[in-house]
Coordinates of C-alpha atoms in Angstrom, one line a residue:
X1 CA 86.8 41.4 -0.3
X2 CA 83.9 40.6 -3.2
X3 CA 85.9 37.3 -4.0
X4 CA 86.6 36.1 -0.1
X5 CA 83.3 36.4 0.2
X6 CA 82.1 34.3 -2.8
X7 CA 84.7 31.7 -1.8
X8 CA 83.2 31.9 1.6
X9 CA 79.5 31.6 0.6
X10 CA 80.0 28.8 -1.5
X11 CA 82.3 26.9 0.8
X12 CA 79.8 27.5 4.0
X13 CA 76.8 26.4 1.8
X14 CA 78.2 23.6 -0.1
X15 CA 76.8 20.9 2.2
X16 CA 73.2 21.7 0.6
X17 CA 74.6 23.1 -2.9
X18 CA 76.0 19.5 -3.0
X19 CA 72.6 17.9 -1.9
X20 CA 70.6 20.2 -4.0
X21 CA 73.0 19.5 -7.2
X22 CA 73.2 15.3 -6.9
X23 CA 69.1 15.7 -6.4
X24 CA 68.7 17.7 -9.6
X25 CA 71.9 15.6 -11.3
X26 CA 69.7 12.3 -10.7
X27 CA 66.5 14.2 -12.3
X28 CA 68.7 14.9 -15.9
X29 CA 70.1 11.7 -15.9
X30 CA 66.5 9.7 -15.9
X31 CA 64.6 12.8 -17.6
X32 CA 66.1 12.0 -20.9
X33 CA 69.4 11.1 -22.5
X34 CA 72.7 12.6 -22.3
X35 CA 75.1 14.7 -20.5
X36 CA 74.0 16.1 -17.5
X37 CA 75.5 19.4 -17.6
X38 CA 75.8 21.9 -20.6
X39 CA 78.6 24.3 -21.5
X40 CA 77.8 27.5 -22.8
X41 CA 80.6 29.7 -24.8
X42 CA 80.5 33.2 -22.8
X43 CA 82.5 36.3 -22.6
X44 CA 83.7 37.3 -19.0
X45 CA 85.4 40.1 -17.7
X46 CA 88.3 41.8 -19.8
X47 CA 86.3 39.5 -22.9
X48 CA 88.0 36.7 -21.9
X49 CA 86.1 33.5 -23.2
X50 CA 85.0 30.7 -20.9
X51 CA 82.9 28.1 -20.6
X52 CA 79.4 28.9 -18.4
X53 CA 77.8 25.5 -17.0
X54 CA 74.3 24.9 -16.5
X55 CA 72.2 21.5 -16.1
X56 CA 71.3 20.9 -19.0
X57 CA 67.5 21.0 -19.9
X58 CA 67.3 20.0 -23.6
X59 CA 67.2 17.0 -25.6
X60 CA 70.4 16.0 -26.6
X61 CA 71.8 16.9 -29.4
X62 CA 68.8 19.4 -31.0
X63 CA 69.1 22.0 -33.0
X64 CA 67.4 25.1 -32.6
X65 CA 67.8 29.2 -32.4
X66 CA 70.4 30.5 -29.8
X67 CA 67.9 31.9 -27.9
X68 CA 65.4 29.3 -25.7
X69 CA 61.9 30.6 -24.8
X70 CA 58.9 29.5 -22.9
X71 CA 57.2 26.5 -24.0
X72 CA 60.6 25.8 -25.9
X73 CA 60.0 22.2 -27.8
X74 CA 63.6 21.6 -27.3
X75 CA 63.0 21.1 -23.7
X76 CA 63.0 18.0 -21.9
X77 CA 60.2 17.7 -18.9
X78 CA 62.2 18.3 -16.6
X79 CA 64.4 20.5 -17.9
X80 CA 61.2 23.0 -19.1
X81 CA 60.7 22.8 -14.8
X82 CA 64.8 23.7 -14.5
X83 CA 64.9 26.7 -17.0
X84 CA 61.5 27.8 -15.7
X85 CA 62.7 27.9 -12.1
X86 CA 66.3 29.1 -12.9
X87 CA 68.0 26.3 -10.8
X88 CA 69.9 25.1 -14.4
X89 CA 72.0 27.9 -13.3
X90 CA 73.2 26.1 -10.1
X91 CA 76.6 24.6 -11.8
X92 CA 78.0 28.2 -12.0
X93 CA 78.7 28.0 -8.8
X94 CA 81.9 25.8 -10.1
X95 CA 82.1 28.6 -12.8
X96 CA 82.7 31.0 -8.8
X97 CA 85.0 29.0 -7.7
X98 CA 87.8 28.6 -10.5
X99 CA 87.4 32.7 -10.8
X100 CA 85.1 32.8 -13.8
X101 CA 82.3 34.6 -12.3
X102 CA 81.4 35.7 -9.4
X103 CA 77.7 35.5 -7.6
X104 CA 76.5 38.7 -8.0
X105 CA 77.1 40.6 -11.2
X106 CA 76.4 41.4 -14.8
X107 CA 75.2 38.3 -16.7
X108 CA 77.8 36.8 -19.2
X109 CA 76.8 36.7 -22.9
X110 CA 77.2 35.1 -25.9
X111 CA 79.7 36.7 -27.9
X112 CA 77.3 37.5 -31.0
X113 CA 75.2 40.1 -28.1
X114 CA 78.6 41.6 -27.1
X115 CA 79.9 42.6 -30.3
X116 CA 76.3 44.0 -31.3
X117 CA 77.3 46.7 -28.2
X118 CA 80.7 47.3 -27.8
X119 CA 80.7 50.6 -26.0
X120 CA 78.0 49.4 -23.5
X121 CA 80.4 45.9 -22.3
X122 CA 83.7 48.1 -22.4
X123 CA 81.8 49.4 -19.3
X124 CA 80.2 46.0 -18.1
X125 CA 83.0 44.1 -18.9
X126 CA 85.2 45.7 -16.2
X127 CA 83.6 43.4 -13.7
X128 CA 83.3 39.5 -13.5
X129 CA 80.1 38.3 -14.8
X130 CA 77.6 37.2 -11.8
X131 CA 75.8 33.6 -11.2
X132 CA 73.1 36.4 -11.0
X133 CA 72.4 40.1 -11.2
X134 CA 70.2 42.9 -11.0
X135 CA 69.2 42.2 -14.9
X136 CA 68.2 38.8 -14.4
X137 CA 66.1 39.2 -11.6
X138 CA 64.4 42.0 -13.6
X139 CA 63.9 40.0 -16.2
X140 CA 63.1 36.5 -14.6
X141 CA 60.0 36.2 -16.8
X142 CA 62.0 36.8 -20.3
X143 CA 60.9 33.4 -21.3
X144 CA 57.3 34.5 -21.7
X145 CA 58.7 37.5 -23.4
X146 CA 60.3 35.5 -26.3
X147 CA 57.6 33.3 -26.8
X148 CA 55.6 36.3 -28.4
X149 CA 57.6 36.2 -30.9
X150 CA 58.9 34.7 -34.1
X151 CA 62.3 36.4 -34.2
X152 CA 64.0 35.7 -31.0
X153 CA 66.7 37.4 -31.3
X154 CA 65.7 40.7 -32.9
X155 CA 63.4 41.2 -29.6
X156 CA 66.2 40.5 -27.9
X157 CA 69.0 42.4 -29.2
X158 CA 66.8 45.5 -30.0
X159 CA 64.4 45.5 -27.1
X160 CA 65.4 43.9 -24.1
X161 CA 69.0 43.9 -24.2
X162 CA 69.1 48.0 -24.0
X163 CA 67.2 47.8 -20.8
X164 CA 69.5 45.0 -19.6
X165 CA 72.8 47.1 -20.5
X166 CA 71.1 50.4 -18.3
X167 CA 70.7 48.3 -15.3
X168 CA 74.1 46.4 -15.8
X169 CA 76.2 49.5 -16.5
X170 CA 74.4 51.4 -13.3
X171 CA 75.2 48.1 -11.2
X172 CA 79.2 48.2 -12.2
X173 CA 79.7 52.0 -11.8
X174 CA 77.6 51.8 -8.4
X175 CA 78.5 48.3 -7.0
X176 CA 78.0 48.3 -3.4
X177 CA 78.3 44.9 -1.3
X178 CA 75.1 45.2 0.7
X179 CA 73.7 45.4 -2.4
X180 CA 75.0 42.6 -3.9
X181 CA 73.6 40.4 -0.1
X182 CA 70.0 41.6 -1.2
X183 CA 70.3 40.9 -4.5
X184 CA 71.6 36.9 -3.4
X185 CA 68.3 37.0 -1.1
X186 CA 65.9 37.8 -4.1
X187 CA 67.8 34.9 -5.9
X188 CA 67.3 32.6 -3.0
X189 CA 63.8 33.4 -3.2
X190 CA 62.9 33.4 -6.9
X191 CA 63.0 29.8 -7.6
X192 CA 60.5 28.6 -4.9
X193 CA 58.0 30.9 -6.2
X194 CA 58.7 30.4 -9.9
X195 CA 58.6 26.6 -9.2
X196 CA 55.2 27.1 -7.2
X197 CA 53.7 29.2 -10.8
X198 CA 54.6 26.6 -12.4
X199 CA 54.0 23.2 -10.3
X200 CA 50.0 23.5 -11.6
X201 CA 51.6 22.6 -15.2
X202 CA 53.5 19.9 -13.8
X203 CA 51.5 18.1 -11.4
X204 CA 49.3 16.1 -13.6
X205 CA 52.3 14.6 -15.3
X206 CA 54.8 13.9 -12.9
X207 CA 54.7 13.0 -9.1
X208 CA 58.2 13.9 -8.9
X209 CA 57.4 17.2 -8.7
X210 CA 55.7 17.4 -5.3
X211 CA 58.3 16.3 -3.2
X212 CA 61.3 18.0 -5.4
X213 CA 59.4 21.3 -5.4
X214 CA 59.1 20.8 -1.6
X215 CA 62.8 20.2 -1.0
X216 CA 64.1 23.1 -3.2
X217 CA 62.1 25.4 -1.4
X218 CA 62.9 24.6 1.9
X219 CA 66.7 24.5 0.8
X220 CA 66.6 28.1 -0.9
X221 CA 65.0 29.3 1.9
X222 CA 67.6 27.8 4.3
X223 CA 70.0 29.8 2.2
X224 CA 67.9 32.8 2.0
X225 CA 68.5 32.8 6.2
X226 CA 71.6 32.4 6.1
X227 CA 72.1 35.3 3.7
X228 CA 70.0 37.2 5.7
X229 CA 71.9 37.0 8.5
X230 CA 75.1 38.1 7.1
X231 CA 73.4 41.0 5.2
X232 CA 72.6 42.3 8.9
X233 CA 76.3 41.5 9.8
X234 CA 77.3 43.8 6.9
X235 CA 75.3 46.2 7.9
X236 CA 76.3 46.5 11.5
X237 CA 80.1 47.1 10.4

């Protein structure tokens, strides 16, 4: 039932997912060069390997720690105003599709983060990882988190991830679909308004911003209604 209806969301929004991707596709491809989308190594469900795709939003070929943060010099322009706003993430949709992931669930890791808690994803790694997820919407502003600190990924393995793992592990052993609808609408939501915290930064510098800020709000919010719609349709079964 969870996969028809991931095929069937992507498939009934793909008209605007298309528009939405070619718009932001464009953007990478005359922000800076290189490849337009990135691959990331993750573990999905049964810790089967694959590879996660997301625009890509830094300069090619950079080196750098495994974790980014906010204010990352590694960024591009506009890539800062993709990972800031989340919609790198949109390629996963791809990642739905072939059976990777699926839109609402735990998010995948990198290996080095699984092994550090095995007990924890021989729970979480029942399920396919999600496009999104209870976690990351709890932890939209981990960015600002990571800045704070000179050792990315002792914060993260030791601090956050714990917290992460709770709310991952309660979402698997208590999955419920109408849940999952709400969760998409929160999603919908969340790059409009972290696009609109951080279109003060970006204004000055590039007039691109205005009009593609515009459009992706009015496009997640499109979604949002149609979301909304079937989470009352679910509801009245």
């Amino acid at each position: 039932m969870r996969r028809a209806l991931d095929i069937g969301f992507c498939l009934l929004a793909a008209p605007i997912l298309v528009l939405l991707g070619a718009l932001i596709a464009i953007c990478v491809f005359v922000d800076s060069p290189g490849p337009v989308l990135y691959r990331s190594q993750r573990v999905g469900r049964g810790r089967r390997g694959f590879a996660m795709l997301k625009f890509r939003t830094m300069r090619d070929g950079v080196a750098g720690p495994t974790l980014s943060c906010f204010g990352d010099e590694r960024f591009t322009p506009f890539g800062r105003l993709l990972a800031r706003s989340r919609l790198d993430e949109l390629p996963q949709v791809l990642n739905v599709l072939r059976g990777d992931m699926a839109l609402v669930g735990p998010r995948p890791e990198l290996a080095e983060f699984v092994d550090a808690y095995p007990e924890a994803y021989a729970v979480i790694l029942r399920a396919l990882p999600g496009l999104t997820g209870p976690a990351q919407l709890r932890f939209s502003g981990e960015g600002r988190i990571l800045a704070a600190t000179d050792d990315r990924v002792a914060l993260y393995t030791e601090t956050i991830m714990p917290e992460k793992l709770g709310i991952d592990i309660d979402y698997v052993t208590n999955a419920d679909l109408r849940r999952d609808l709400q969760l998409l609408c929160w999603t919908l939501v969340l790059p409009a308004r972290l696009i609109a915290d951080a279109y003060a930064a970006w204004r000055v510098q590039h007039a691109i911003v205005r009009p593609a800020a515009a459009a992706v709000m009015l496009v997640m919010a499109s979604l949002a209604v149609t979301l909304m719609f079937s989470l009352d349709a679910v509801g009245s079964l």
